[in-house]
XYZ file of C-alpha atoms in Angstrom:
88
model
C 10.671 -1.507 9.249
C 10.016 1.903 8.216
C 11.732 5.122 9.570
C 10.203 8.824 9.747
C 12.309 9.592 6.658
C 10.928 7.635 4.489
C 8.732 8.443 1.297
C 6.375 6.483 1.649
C 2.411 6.535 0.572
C -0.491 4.276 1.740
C -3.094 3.793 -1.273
C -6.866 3.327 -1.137
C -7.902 0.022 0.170
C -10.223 0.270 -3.357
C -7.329 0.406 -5.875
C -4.815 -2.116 -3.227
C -7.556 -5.129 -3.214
C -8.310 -5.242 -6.755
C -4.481 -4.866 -7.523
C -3.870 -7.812 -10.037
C -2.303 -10.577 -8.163
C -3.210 -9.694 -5.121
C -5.771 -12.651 -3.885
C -6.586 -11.570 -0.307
C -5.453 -12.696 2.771
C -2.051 -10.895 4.008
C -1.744 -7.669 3.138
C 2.134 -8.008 2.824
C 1.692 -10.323 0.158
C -0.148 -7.783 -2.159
C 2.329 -7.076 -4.977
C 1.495 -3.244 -5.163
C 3.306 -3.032 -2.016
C 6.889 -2.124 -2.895
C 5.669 -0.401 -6.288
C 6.606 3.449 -6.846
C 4.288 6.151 -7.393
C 5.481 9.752 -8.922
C 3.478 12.542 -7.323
C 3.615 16.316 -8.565
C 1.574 19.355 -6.844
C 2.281 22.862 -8.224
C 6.023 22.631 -9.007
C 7.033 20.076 -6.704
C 7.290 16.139 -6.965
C 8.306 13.088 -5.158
C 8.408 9.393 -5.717
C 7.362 7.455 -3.237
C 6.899 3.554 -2.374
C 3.497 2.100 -1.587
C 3.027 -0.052 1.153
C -0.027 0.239 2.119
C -3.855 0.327 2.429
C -6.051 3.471 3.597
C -10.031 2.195 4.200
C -10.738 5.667 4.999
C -9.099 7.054 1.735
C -11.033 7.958 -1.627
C -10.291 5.642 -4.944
C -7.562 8.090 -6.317
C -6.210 9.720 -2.547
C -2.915 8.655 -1.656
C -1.927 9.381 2.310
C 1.671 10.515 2.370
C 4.042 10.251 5.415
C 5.130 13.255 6.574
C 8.597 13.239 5.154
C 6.750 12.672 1.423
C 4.123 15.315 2.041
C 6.508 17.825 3.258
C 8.459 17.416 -0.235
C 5.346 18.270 -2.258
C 3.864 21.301 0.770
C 4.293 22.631 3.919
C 2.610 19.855 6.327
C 0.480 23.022 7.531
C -1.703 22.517 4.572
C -2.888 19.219 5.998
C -4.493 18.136 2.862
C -3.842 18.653 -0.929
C -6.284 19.328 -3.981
C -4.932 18.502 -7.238
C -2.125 16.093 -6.690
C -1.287 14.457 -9.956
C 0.361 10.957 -9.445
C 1.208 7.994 -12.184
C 2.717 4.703 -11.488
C 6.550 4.435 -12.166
């Protein structure tokens, strides 16, 4: 169970399906979920855990909570351009 404070990101449902390993079914059993992602936007960064799929999100988008997005911008913003992110 997740809380509001948690950094977590949901990835696209692109790069979660072909994730090797992952062989359908259950979404819970995809082992991406659980992995940690480092993203940096101007001169802020946070790591956050994936555990997720977004069908509405582009190949390379990630969908932050608000407690992650809020680390890397004020949630005002509503969505970022140039997010830089690599697998940890």
């Amino acid at each position: 169970t997740n809380v509001s404070t948690d950094l977590i990101v949901v990835i696209s449902h692109e790069l979660f399906d072909k994730f090797p390993g992952y062989k359908g079914g259950n979404s819970n059993n995809n082992p991406i979920c659980g992995r940690k992602i480092q993203a940096k936007y101007n001169h802020s960064s946070v790591e956050v855990t994936v555990t997720d799929h977004c069908v509405g999100c582009s190949m390379w988008s990630l969908d932050f909570t608000n407690a992650a997005f809020s680390k890397l911008a004020d949630l005002d913003n509503g969505r970022l351009h140039g997010v830089a992110w690599h697998w940890v």
